[in-house]
mmCIF file of C-alpha atoms and ligand atoms in Angstrom:
data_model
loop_
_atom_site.group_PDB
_atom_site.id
_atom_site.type_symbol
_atom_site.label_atom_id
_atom_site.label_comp_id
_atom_site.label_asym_id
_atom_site.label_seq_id
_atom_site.Cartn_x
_atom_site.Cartn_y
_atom_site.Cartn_z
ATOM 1 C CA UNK G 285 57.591 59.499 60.928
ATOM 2 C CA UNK G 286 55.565 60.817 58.345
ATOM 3 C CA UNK G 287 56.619 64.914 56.971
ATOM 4 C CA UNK G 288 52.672 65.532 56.994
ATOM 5 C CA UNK G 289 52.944 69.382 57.400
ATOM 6 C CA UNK G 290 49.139 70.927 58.769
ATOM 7 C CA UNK G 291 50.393 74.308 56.771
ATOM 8 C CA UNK G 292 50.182 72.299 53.341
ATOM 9 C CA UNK G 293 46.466 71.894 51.981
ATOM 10 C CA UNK G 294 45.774 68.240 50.990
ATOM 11 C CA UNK G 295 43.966 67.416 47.240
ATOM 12 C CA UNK G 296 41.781 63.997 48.252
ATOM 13 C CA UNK G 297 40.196 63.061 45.079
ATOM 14 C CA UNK G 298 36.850 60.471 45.628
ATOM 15 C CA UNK G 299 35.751 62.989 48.552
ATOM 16 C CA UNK G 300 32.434 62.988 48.210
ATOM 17 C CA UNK G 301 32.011 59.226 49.728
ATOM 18 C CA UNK G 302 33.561 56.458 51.878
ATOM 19 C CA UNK G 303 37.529 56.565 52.488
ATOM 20 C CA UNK G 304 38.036 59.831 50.683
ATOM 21 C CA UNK G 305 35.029 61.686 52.818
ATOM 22 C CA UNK G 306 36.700 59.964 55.920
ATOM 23 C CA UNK G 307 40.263 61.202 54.753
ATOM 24 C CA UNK G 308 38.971 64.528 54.286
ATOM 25 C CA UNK G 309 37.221 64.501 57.597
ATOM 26 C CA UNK G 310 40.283 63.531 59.532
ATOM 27 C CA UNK G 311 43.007 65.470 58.143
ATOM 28 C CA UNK G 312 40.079 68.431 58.776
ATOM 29 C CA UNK G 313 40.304 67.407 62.386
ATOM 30 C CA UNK G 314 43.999 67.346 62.441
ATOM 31 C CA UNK G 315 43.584 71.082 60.949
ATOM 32 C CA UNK G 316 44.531 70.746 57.346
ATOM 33 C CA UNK G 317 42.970 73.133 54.658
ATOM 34 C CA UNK G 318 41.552 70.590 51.869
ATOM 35 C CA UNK G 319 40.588 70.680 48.791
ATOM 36 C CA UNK G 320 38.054 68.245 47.408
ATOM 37 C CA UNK G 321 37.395 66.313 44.163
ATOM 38 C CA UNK G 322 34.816 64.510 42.599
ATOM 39 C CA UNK G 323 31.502 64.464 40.354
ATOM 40 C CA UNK G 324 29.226 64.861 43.157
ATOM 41 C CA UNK G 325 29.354 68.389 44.031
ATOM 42 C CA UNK G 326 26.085 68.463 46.226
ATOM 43 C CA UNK G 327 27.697 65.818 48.371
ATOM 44 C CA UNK G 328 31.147 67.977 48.235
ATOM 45 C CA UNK G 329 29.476 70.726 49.183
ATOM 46 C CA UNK G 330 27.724 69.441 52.425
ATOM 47 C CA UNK G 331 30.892 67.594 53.535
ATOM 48 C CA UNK G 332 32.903 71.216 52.441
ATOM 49 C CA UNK G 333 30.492 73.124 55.334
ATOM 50 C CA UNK G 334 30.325 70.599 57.691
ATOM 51 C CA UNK G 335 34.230 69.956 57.955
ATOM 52 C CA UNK G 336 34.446 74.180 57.864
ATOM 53 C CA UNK G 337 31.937 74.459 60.872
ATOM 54 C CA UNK G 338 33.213 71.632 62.679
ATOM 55 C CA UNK G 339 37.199 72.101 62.089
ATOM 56 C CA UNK G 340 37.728 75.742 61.461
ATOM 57 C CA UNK G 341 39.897 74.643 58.346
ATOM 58 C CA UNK G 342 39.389 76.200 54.613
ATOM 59 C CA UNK G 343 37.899 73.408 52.429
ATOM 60 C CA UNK G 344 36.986 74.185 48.619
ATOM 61 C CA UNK G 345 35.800 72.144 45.980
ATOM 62 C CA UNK G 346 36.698 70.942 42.804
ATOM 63 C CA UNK G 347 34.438 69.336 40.868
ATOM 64 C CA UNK G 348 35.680 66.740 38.116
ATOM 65 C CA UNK G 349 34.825 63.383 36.778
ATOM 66 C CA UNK G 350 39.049 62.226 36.552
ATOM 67 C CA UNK G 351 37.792 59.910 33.031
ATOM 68 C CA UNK G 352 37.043 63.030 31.147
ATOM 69 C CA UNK G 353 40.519 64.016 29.974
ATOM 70 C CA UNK G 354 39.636 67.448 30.050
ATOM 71 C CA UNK G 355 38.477 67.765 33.647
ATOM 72 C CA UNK G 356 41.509 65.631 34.151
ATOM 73 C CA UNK G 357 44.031 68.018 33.168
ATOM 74 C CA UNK G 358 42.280 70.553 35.171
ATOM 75 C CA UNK G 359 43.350 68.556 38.280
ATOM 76 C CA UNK G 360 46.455 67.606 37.072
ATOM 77 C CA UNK G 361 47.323 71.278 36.373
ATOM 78 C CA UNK G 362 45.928 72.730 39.953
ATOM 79 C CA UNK G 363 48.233 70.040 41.617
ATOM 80 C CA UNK G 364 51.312 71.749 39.178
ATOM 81 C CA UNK G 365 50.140 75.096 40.101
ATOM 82 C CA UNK G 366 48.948 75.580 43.369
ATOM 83 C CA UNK G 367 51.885 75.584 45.762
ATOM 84 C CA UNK G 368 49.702 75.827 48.801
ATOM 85 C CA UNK G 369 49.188 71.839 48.138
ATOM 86 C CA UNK G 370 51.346 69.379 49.796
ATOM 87 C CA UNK G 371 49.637 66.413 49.930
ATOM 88 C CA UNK G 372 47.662 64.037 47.491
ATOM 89 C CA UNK G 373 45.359 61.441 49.235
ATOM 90 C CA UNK G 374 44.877 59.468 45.453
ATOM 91 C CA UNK G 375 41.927 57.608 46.358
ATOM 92 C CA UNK G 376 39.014 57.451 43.411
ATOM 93 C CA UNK G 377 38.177 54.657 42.169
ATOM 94 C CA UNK G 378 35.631 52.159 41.107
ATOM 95 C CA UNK G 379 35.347 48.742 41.106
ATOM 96 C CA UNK G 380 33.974 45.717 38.730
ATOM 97 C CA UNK G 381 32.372 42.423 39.468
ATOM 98 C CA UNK G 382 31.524 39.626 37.537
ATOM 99 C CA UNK G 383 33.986 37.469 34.763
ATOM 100 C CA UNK G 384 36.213 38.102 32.442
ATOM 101 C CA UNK G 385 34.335 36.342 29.361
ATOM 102 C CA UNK G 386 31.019 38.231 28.640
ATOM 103 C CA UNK G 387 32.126 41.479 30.329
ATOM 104 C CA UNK G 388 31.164 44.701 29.379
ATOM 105 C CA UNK G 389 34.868 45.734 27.788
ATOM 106 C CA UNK G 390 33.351 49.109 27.682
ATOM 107 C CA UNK G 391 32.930 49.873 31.526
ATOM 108 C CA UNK G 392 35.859 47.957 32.299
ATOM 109 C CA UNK G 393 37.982 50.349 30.352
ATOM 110 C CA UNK G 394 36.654 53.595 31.824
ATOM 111 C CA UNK G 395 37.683 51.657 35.730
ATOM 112 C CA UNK G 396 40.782 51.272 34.060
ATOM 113 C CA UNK G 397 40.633 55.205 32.545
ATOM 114 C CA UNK G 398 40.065 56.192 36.643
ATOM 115 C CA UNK G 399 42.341 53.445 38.464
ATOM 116 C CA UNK G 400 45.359 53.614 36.153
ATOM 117 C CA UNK G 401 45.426 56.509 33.951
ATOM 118 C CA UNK G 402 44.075 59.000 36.499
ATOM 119 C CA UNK G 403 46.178 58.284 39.467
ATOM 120 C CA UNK G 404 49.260 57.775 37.412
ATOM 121 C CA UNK G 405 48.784 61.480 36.017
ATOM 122 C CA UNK G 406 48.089 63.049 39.448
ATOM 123 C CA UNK G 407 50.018 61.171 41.611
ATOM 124 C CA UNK G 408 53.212 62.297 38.742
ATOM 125 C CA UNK G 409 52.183 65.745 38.842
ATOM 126 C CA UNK G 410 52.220 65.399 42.528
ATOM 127 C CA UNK G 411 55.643 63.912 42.312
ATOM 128 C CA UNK G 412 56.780 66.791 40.216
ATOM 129 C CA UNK G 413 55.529 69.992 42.410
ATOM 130 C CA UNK G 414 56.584 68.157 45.710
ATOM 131 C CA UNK G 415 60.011 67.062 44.634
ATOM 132 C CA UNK G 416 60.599 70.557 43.344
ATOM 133 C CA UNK G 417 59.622 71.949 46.318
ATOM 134 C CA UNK G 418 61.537 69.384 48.829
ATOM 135 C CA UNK G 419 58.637 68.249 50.861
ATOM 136 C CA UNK G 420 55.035 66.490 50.429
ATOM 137 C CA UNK G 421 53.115 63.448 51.137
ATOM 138 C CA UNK G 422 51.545 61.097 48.003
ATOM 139 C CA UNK G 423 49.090 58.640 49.411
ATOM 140 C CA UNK G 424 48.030 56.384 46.530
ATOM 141 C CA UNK G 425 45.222 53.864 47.323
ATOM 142 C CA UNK G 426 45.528 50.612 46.144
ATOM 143 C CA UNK G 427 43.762 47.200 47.172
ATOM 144 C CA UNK G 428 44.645 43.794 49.097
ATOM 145 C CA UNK G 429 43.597 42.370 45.587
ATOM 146 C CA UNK G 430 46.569 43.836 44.452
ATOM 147 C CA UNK G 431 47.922 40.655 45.886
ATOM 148 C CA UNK G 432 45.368 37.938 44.774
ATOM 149 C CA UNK G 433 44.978 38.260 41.164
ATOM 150 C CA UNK G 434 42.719 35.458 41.267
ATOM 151 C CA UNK G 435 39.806 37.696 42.813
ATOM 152 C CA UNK G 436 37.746 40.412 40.602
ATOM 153 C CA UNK G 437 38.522 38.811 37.377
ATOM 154 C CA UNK G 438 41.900 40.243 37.349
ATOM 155 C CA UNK G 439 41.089 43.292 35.856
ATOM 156 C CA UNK G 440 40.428 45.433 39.044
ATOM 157 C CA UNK G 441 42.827 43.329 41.167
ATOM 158 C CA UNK G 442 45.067 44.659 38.347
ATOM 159 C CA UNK G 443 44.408 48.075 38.539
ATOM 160 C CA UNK G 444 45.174 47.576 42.368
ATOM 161 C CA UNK G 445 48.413 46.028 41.701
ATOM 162 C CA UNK G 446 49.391 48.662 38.501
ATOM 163 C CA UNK G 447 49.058 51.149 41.777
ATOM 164 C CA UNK G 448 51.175 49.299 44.193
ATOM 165 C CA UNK G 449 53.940 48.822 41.494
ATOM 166 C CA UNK G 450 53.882 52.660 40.864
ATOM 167 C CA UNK G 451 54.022 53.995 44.511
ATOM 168 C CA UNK G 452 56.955 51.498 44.983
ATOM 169 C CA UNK G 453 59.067 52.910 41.869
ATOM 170 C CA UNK G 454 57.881 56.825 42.978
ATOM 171 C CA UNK G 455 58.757 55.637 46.079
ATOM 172 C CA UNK G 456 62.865 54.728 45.089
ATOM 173 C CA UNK G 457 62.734 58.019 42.654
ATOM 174 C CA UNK G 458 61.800 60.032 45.333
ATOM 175 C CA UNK G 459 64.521 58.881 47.754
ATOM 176 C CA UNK G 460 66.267 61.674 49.465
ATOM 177 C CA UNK G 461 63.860 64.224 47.868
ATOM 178 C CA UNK G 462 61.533 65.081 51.028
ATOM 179 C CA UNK G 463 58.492 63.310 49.458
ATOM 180 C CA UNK G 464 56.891 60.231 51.272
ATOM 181 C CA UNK G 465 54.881 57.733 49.289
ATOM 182 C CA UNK G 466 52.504 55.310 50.732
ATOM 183 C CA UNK G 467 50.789 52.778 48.903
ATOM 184 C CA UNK G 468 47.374 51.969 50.517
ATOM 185 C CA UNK G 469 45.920 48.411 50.662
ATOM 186 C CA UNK G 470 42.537 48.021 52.303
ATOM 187 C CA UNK G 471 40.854 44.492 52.091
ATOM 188 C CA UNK G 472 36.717 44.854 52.136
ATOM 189 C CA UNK G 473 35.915 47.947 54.310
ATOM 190 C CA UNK G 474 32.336 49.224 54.219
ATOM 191 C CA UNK G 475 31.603 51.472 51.599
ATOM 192 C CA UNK G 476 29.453 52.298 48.930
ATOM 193 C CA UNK G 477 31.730 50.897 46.640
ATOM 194 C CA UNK G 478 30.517 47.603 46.971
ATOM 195 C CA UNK G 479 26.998 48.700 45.932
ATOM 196 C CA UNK G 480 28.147 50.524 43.024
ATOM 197 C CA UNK G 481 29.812 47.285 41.408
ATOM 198 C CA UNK G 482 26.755 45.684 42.505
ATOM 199 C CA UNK G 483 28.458 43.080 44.933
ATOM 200 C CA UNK G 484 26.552 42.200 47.999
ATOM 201 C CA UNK G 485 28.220 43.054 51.151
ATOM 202 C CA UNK G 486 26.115 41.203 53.368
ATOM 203 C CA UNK G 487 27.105 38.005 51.712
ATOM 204 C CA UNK G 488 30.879 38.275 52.824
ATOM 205 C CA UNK G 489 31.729 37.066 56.480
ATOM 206 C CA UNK G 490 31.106 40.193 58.508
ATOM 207 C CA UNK G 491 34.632 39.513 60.222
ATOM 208 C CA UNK G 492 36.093 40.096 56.755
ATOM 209 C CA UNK G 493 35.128 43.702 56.458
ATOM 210 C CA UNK G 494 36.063 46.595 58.413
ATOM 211 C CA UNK G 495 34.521 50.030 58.950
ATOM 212 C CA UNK G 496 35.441 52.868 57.022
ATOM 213 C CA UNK G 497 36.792 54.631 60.006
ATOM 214 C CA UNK G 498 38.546 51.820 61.587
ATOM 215 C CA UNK G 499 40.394 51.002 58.078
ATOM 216 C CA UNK G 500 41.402 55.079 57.887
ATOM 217 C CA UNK G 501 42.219 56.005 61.413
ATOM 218 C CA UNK G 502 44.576 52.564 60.754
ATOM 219 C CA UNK G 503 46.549 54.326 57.292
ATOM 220 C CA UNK G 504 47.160 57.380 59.290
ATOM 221 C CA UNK G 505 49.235 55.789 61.877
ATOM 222 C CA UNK G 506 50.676 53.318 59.131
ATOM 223 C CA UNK G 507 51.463 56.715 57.690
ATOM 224 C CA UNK G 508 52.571 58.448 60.471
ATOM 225 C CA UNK G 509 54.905 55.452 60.975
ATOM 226 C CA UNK G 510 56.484 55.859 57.446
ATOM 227 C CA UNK G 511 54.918 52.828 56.170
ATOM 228 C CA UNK G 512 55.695 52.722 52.744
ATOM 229 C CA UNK G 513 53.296 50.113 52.135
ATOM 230 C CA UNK G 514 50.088 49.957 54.593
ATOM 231 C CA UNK G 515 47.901 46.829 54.699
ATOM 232 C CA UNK G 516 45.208 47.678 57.747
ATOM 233 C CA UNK G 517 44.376 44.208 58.803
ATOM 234 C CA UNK G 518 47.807 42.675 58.517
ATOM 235 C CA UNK G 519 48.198 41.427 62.065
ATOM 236 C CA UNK G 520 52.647 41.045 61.504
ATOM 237 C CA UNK G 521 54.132 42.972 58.846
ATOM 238 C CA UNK G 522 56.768 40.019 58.711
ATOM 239 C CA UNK G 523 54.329 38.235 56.596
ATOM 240 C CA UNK G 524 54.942 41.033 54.010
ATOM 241 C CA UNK G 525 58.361 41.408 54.343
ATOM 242 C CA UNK G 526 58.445 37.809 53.645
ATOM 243 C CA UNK G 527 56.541 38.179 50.446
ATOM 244 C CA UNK G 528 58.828 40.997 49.705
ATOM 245 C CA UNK G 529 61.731 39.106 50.266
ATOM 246 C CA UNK G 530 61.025 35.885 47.825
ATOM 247 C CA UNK G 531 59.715 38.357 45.127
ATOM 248 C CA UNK G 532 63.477 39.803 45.422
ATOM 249 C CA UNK G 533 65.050 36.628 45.623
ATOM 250 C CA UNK G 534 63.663 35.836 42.355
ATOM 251 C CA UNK G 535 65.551 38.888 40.772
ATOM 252 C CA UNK G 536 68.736 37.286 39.622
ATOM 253 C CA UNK G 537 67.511 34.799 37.700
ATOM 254 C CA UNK G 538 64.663 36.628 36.084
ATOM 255 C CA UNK G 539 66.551 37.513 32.974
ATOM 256 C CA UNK G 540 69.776 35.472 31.928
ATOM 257 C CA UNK G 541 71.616 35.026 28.491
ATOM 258 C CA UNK G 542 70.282 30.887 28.624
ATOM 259 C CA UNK G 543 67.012 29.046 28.725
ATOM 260 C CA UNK G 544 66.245 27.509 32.179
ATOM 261 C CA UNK G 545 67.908 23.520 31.901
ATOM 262 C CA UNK G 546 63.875 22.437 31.659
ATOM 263 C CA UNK G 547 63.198 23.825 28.588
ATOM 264 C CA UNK G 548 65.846 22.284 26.671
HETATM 265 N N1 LIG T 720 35.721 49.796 49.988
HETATM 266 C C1 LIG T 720 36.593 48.811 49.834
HETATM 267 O O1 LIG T 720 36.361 47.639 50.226
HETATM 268 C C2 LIG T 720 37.923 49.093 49.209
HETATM 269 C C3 LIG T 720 38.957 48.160 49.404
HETATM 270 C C4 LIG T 720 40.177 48.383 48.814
HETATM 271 C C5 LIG T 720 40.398 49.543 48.079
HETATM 272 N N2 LIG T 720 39.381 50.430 47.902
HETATM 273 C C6 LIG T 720 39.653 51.628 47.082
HETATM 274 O O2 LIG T 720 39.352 52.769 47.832
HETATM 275 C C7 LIG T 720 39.073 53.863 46.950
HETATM 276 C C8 LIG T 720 37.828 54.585 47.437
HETATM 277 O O3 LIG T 720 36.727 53.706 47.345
HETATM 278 P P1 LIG T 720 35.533 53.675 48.401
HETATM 279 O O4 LIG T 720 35.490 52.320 48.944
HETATM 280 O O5 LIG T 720 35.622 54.828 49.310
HETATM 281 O O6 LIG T 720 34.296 53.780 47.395
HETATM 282 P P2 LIG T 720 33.162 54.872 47.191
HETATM 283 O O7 LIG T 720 32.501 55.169 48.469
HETATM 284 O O8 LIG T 720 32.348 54.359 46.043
HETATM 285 O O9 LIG T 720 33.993 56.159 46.754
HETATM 286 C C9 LIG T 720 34.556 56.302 45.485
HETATM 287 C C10 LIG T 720 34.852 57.779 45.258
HETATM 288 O O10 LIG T 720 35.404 57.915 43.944
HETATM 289 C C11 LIG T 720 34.685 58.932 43.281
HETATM 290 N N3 LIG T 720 34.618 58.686 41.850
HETATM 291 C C12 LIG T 720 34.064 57.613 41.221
HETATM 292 N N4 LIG T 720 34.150 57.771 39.895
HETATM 293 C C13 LIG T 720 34.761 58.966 39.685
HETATM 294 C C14 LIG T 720 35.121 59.693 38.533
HETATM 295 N N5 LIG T 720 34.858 59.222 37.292
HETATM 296 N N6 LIG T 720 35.739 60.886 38.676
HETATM 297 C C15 LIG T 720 35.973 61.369 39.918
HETATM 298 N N7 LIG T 720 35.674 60.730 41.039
HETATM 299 C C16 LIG T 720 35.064 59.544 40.928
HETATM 300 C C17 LIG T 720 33.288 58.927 43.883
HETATM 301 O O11 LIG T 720 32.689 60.204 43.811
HETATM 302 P P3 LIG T 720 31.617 60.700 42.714
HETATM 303 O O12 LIG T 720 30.692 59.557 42.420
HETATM 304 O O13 LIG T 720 30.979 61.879 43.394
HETATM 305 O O14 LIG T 720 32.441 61.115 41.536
HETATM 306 C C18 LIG T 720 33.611 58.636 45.348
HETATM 307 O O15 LIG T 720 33.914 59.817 46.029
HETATM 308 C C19 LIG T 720 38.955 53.255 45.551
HETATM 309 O O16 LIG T 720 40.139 53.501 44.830
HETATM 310 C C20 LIG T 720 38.804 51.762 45.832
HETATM 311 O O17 LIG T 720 39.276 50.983 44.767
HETATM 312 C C21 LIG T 720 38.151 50.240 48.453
#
């Protein structure tokens, strides 16, 4: 079972839109105080007052864009600070379409400036205060594509995966410290992500994508459940257990003190 405590306020950053505005909208409901983060503060404000009215639950705002280092920090430091916060949902993030050769290296770093170096800064700063403390909840949000590094040029898929790898090794650190990690993998779910990278939606079999409240309501249960790793769709977990499984099996041959026979 998940050690979600309704006493702790939960920092969601990406609020203002999609799964972070549906995060913040159901841990309102289950009667969480929240505090909100993103560059949109109109949009943080409106969800702020509607999730007040509707829930009865304090929700303030923060706003930041998590690629300015500065603004950054200031996250990073409320997370170290304020010990009314006991959960992070880590959930910006931006996508990008299109190849590899010809891309715009520029944009492709600042997705990697959000995806990686953000989340790894919070979600260790998290770490930190919650492990001090003995209790909290890290939910980091990766992708399917974590898994098929074939898809997005590899770049974003890689992003995805950098954040799976991380929430598994917080994950062993954290063992026995009172903090739960889950690692997040949604395949398409309808956002306005998609429109943002410019990627049709429509074009994708509609049985492919799932709603945004369909995909969330499903991470709260995986995390309820204690899922360390939550894939929505996934109709047997066995399948990733499997995968797990022949990754590990590979370990004791991954590093030896002699060539493999076929490349001598
Ligand atoms: N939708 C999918 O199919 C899908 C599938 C797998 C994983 N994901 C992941 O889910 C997460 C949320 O995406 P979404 O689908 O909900 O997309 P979205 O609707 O576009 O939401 C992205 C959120 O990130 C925020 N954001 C973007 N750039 C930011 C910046 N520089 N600083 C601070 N906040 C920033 C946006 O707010 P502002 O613009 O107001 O800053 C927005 O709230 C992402 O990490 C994404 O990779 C999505």
């Amino acid at each position: 079972m998940s050690n979600l405590d309704t006493q702790h306020r939960v920092l969601i950053t990406g609020a203002s839109s999609g799964i972070g505005a549906t995060y913040a909208d159901r841990l309102a409901k289950r009667g969480h105080d929240l505090l909100l983060v993103a560059r949109d503060e109109r949009c943080l404000e409106i969800l702020a007052e509607r999730l007040r009215t509707e829930n009865g639950v304090e929700v303030a705002i923060l706003k930041a864009d998590l690629t300015e280092p500065g603004e950054l920090a200031a996250v990073e430091a409320r997370l170290r600070s304020d010990e009314s916060i006991g959960m992070l949902v880590n959930n910006a993030g931006v996508a990008a379409a299109g190849t590899l050769l010809g891309a715009d290296i520029d944009k492709l770093e600042v997705m990697i400036q959000l995806n990686v170096t953000a989340v790894t800064r919070l979600a260790i700063a998290a770490a930190d205060s919650f492990a001090a403390r003995g209790r909290g909840v890290i939910i980091n949000v990766a992708s399917v594509l974590a898994l098929a590094p074939e898809l997005f040029n590899g770049s974003y898929s890689g992003t995805k995966a950098y954040v799976l790898n991380l929430s598994q090794a917080l994950n062993g650190e954290l063992q026995g410290k009172g903090v739960q990690v889950q690692a997040l993998l949604p395949g398409a779910t309808r956002t306005e992500i998609w429109e943002r990278a410019s990627i049709d939606l429509s074009k994708f079999p509609p049985g492919k994508v799932m709603s945004v409240d369909e995909m969330v309501d499903a991470a709260l249960v995986g995390l309820d459940q204690g899922e360390l790793v939550t894939i929505p769709s996934l109709p047997d977990p066995a399948d990733w257990h499997a995968l797990s499984a022949a990754r590990q099996k590979l370990g004791p041959n991954l590093s030896r003190d002699q060539a493999a026979a076929r490349y001598k």
